[in-house]
CSV table of C-alpha atoms and ligand atoms in Angstrom, one decimal:
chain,number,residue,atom,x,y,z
A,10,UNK,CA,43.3,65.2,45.1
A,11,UNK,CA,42.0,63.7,47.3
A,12,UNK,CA,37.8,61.9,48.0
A,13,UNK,CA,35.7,65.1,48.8
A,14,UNK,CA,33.5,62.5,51.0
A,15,UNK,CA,36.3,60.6,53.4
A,16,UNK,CA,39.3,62.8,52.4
A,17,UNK,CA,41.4,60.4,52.6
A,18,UNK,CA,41.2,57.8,49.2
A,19,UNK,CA,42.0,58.9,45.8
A,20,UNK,CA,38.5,59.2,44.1
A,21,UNK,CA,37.9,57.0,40.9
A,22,UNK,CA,34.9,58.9,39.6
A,23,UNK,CA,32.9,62.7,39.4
A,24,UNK,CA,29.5,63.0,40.5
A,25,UNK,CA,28.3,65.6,38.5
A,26,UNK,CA,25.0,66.2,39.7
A,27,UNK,CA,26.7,66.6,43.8
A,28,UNK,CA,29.4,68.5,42.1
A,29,UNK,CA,32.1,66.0,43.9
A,30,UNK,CA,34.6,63.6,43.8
A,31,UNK,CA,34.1,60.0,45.1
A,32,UNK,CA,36.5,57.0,46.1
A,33,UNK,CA,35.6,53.6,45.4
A,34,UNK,CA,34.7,52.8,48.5
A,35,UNK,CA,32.8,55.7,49.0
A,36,UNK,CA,30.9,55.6,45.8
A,37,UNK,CA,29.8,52.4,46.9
A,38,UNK,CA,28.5,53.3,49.9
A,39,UNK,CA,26.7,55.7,48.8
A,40,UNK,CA,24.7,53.6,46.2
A,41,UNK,CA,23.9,51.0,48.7
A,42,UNK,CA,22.7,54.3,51.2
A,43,UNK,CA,20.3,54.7,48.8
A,44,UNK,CA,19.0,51.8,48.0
A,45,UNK,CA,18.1,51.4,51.8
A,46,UNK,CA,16.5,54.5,52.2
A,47,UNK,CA,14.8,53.5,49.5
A,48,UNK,CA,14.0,49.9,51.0
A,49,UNK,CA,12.9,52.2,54.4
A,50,UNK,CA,10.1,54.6,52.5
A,51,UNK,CA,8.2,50.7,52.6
A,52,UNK,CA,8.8,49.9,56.1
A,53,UNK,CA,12.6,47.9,55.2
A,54,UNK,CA,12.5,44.4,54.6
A,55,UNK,CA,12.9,42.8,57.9
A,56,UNK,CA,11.4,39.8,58.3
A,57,UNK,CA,9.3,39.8,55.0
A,58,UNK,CA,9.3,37.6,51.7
A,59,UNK,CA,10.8,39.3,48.5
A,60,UNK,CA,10.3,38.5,45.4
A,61,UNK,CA,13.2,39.8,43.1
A,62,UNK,CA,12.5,40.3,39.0
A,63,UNK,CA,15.9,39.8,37.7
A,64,UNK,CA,16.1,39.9,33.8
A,65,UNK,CA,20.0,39.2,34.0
A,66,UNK,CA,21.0,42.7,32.9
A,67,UNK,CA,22.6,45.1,34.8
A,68,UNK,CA,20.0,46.8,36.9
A,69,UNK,CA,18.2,44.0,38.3
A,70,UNK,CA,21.4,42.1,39.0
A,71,UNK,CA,22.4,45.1,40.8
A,72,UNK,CA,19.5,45.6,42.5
A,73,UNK,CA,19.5,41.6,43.7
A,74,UNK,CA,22.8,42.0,44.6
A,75,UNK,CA,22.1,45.3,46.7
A,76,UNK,CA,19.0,43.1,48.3
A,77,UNK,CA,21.0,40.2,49.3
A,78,UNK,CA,23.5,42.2,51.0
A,79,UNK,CA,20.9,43.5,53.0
A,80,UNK,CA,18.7,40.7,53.3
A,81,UNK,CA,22.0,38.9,55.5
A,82,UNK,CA,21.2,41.1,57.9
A,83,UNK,CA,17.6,41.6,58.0
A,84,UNK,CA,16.6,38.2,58.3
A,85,UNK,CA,14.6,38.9,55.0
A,86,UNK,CA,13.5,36.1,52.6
A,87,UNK,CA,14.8,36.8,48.7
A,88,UNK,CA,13.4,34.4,45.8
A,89,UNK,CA,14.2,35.7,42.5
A,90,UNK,CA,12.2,34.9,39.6
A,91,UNK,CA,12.7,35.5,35.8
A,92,UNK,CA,10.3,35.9,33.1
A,93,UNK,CA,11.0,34.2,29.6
A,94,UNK,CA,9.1,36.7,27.3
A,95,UNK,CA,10.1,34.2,24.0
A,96,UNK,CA,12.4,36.8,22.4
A,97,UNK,CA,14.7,34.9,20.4
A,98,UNK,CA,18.5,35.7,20.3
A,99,UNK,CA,18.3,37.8,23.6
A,100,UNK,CA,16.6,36.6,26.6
A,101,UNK,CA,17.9,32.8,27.0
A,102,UNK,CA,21.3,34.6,27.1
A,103,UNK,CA,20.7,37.2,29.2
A,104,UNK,CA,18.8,34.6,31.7
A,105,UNK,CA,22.2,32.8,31.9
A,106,UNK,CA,23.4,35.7,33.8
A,107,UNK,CA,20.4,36.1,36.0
A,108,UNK,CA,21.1,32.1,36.4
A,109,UNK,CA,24.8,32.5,37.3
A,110,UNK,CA,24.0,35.5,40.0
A,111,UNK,CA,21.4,33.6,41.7
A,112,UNK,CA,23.9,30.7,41.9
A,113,UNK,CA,27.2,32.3,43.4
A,114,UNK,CA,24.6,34.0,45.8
A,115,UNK,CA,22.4,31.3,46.8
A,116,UNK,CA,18.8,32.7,45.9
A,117,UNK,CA,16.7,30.4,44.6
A,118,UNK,CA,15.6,31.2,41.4
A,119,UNK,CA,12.7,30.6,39.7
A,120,UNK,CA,11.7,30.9,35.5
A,121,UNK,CA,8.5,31.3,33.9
A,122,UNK,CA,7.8,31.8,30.3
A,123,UNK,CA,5.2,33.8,28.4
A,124,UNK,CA,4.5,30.4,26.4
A,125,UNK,CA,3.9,28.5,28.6
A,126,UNK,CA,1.5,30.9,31.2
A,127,UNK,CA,0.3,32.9,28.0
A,128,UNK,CA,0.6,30.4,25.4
A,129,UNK,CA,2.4,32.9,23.2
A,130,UNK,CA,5.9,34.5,22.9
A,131,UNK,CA,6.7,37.5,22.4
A,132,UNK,CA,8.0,37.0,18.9
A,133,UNK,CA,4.7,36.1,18.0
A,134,UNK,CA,3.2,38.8,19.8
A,135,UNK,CA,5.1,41.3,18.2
A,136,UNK,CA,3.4,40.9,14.9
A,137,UNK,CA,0.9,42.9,16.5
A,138,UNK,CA,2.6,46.1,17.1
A,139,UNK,CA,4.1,48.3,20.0
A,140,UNK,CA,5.9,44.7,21.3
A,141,UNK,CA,6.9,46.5,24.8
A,142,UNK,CA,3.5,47.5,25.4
A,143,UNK,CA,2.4,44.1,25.5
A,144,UNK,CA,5.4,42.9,27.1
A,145,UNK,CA,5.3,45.2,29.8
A,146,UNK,CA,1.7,45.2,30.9
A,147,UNK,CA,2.1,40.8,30.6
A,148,UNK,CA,5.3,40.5,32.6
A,149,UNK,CA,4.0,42.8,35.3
A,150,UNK,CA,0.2,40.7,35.6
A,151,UNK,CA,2.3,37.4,35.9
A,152,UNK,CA,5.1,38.8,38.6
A,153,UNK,CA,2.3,40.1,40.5
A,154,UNK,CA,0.3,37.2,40.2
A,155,UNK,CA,3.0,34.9,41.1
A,156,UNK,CA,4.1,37.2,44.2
A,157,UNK,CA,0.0,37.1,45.0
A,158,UNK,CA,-0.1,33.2,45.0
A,159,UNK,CA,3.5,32.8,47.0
A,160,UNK,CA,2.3,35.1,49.7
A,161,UNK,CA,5.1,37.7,49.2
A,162,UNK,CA,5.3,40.8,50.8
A,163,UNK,CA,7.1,42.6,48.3
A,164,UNK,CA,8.0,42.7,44.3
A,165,UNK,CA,11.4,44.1,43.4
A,166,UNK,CA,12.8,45.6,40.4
A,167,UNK,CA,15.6,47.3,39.3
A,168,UNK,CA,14.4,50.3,38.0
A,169,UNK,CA,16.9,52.7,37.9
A,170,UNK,CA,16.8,56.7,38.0
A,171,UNK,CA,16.6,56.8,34.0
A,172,UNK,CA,13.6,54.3,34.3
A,173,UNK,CA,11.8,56.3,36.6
A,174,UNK,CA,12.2,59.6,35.1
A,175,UNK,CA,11.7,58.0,31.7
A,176,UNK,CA,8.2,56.5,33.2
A,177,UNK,CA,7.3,59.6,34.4
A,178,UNK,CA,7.7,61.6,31.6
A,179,UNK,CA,6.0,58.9,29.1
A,180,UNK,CA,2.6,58.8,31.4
A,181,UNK,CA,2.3,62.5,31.5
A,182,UNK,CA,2.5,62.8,27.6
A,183,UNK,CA,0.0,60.0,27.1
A,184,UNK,CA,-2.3,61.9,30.1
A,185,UNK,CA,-1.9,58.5,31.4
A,186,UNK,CA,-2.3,60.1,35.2
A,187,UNK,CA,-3.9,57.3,36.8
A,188,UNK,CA,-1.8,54.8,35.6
A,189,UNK,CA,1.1,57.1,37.4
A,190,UNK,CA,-0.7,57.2,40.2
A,191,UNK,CA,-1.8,53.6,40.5
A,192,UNK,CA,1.8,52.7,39.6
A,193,UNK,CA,2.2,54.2,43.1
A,194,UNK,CA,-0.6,52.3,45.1
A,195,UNK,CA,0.4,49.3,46.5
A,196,UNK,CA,-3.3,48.5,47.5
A,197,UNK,CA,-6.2,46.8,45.4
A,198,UNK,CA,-4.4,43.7,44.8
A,199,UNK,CA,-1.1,44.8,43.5
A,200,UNK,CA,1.8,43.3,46.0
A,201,UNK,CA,4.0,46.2,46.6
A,202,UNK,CA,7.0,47.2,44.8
A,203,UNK,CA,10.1,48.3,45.9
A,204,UNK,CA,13.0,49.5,43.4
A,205,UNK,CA,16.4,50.4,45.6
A,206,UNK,CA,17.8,51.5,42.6
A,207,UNK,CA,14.8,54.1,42.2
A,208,UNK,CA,17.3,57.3,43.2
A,209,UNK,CA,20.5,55.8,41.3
A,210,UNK,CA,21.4,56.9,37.4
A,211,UNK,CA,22.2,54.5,34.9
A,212,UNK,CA,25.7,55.1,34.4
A,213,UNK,CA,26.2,54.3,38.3
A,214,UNK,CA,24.5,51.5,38.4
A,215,UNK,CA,26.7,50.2,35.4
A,216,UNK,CA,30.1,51.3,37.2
A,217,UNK,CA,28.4,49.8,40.6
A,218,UNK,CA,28.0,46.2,39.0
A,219,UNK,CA,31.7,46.7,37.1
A,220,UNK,CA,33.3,46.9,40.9
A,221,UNK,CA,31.2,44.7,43.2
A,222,UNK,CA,32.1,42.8,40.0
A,223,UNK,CA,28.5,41.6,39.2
A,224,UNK,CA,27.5,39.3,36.1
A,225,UNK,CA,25.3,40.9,33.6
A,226,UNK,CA,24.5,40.5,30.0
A,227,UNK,CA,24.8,43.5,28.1
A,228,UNK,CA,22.9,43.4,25.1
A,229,UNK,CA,19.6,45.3,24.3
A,230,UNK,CA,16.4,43.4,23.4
A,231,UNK,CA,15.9,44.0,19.5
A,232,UNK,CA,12.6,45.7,20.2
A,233,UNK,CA,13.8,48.3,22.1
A,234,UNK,CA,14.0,50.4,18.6
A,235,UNK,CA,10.3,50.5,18.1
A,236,UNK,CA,9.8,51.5,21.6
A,237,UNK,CA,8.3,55.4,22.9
A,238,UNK,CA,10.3,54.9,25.4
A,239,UNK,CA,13.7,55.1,23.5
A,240,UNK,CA,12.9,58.2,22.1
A,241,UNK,CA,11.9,59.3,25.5
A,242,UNK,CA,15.1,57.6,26.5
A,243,UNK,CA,17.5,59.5,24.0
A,244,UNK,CA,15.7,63.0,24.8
A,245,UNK,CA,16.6,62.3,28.4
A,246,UNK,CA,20.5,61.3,28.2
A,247,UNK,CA,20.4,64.6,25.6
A,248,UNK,CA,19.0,66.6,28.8
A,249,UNK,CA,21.3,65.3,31.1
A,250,UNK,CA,24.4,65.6,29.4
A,251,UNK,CA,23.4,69.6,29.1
A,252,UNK,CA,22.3,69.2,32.9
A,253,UNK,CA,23.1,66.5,35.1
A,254,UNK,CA,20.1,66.9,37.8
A,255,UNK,CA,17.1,66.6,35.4
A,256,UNK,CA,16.5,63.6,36.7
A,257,UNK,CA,16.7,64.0,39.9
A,258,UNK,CA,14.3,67.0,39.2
A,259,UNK,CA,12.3,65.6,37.1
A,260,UNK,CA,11.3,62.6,39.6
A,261,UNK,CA,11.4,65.0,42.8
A,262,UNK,CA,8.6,67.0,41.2
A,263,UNK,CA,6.9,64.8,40.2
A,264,UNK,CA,6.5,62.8,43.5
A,265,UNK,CA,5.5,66.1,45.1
A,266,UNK,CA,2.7,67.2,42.9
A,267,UNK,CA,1.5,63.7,43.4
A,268,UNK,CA,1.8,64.1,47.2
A,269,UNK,CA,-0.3,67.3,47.4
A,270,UNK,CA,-3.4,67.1,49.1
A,271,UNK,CA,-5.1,69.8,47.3
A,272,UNK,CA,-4.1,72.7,45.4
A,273,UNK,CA,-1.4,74.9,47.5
A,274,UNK,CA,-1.3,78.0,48.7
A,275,UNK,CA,1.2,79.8,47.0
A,276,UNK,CA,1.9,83.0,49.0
A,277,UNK,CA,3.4,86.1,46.9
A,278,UNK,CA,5.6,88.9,47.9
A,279,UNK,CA,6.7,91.7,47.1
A,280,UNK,CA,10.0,92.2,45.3
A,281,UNK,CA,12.5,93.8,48.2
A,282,UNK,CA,14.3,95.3,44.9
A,283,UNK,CA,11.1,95.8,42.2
A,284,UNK,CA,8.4,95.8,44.5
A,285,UNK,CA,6.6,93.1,42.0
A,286,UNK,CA,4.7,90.1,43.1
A,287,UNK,CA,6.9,87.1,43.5
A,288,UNK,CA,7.2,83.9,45.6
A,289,UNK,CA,10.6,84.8,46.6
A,290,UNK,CA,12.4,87.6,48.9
A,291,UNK,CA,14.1,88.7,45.2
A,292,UNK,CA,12.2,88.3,42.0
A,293,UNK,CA,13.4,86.4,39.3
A,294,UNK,CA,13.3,89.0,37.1
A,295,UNK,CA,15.8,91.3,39.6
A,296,UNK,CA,17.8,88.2,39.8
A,297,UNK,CA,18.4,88.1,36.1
A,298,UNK,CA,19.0,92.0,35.9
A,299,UNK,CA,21.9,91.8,38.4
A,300,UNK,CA,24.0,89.1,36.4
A,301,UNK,CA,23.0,91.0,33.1
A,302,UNK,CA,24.3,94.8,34.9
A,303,UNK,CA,27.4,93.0,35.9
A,304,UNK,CA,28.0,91.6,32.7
A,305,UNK,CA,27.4,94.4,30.9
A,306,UNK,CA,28.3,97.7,33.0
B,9,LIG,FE1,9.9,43.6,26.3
B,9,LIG,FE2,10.1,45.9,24.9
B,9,LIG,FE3,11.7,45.4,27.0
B,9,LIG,FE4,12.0,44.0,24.8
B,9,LIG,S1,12.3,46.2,25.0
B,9,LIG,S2,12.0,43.2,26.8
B,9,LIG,S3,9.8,43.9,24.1
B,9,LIG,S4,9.5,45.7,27.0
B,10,LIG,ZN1,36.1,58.4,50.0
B,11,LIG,ZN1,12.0,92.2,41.5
């Protein structure tokens, strides 16, 4: 068998969701494909100053790693920065890894803590309740106020497809609409963010890092469990195992309702078999009937 994208390599891995088999090296390509047509939908990075959150786990290492590579060419500017949230047992280890990235790849890397720009950690926070809710709406505040102050052009993360789709879903069940949509806005005082990993699932990005052969700490923060988002998260990989695009779907839709303009004109037909309304040539409903008669006559 043989790569169904170069034909030539034996493929290494199944892309369930393309229905097709990939080499190595094509895998690869393809992921980094992505991340700069990702990086384009803002303008690329040519020329301008990034500022790269890297937590030292697999996604933002990736997504660093993915940014430097382009950055050699672009003439770009990468800094990366870390925030120490104070969560004992897992983030000093997991900077390590951000640390030892930044090294072998020459990015100067910057650290700030929660204690000391807060005064608190997050252990203490958490005594409060819902600990990522702080964390998450903290971290951002001080990335973008840091990316403010140094005059950068752009905040990156390395929010991957389960991230997104995992975002997206949490909002809408909390009606929390306009933070979806201000999430998107890169005006009013939020430096823009770019995520080149926005388009790629977990799973890839892990077997990405494993054969660029990236550093990255692999344990979970301990607050994960009381999180919404976990249970979000665990409905999701449920989904995907059933059906591998609902993701993809799930972020494609949702970027297009939040494109419309105003409410669209859906056009009906008529049904070339039925005669009923529908918004295809075929109804649904004809559609279904056909697979049930040749099933069943
Ligand atoms: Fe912060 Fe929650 Fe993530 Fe832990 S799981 S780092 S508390 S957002
Ligand atoms: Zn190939
Ligand atoms: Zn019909």
């Amino acid at each position: 068998m043989k790569c169904d994208r170069c034909r030539r390599s034996e493929p290494v891995y199944f892309r369930e969701y393309e229905g097709r088999s990939l080499c190595k090296r094509c895998f690869l390509q393809t992921i980094e494909k992505r991340a700069r047509e990702e990086i384009r939908r803002y303008g690329g990075i040519s020329g301008k100053k990034v500022l790269v959150a890297v937590s030292g786990g697999k996604d933002s290492n990736a997504a660093l790693y993915i940014l430097w590579k382009i950055a050699k060419r672009s003439r770009a500017e990468l800094q990366a920065i870390s925030i120490d949230e104070g969560i004992k047992g897992y983030r000093k280890k997991s900077l390590t890894k951000a640390e030892e990235l930044c090294e072998s790849l020459g990015i100067e890397h910057q650290v700030i803590s929660f204690k000391e720009e807060i005064g608190v950690t997050m252990d203490q926070i958490s005594e409060l309740g819902s600990p990522c809710t702080y964390c998450g709406v903290l971290r951002r505040k001080l990335l973008n106020e840091y990316a403010l102050k140094g005059g950068f052009d752009f905040v990156a993360t390395g929010h991957n497809l389960d991230d997104e789709a995992q975002s997206i879903l949490m909002n809408l069940m909390r009606g929390n609409i306009k933070r979806l949509l201000r999430e998107e806005n890169p005006k009013n005082g939020l430096v823009p963010r770019i995520k080149p990993l926005r388009l790629v699932p977990e799973e890839e990005v892990v077997m990405y890092s494993e054969f660029r052969g990236i550093p990255y700490y692999q344990g979970e923060c301990p607050y994960v469990e009381m999180a919404f988002r976990k249970r979000i998260r665990d409905f999701l990989r449920e989904m995907k195992k059933e059906s591998p695009g609902v993701l993809f779907n799930l972020v494609r839709s949702w970027e297009k309702v939040r494109n419309l303009k105003s409410k669209p004109d859906i056009k009906l037909n008529k049904c070339e078999i039925c005669g009923s309304p529908t918004s295809r040539e075929i109804c649904k409903a004809c559609e279904l009937m056909d697979i049930i008669s040749l099933e069943f006559t």
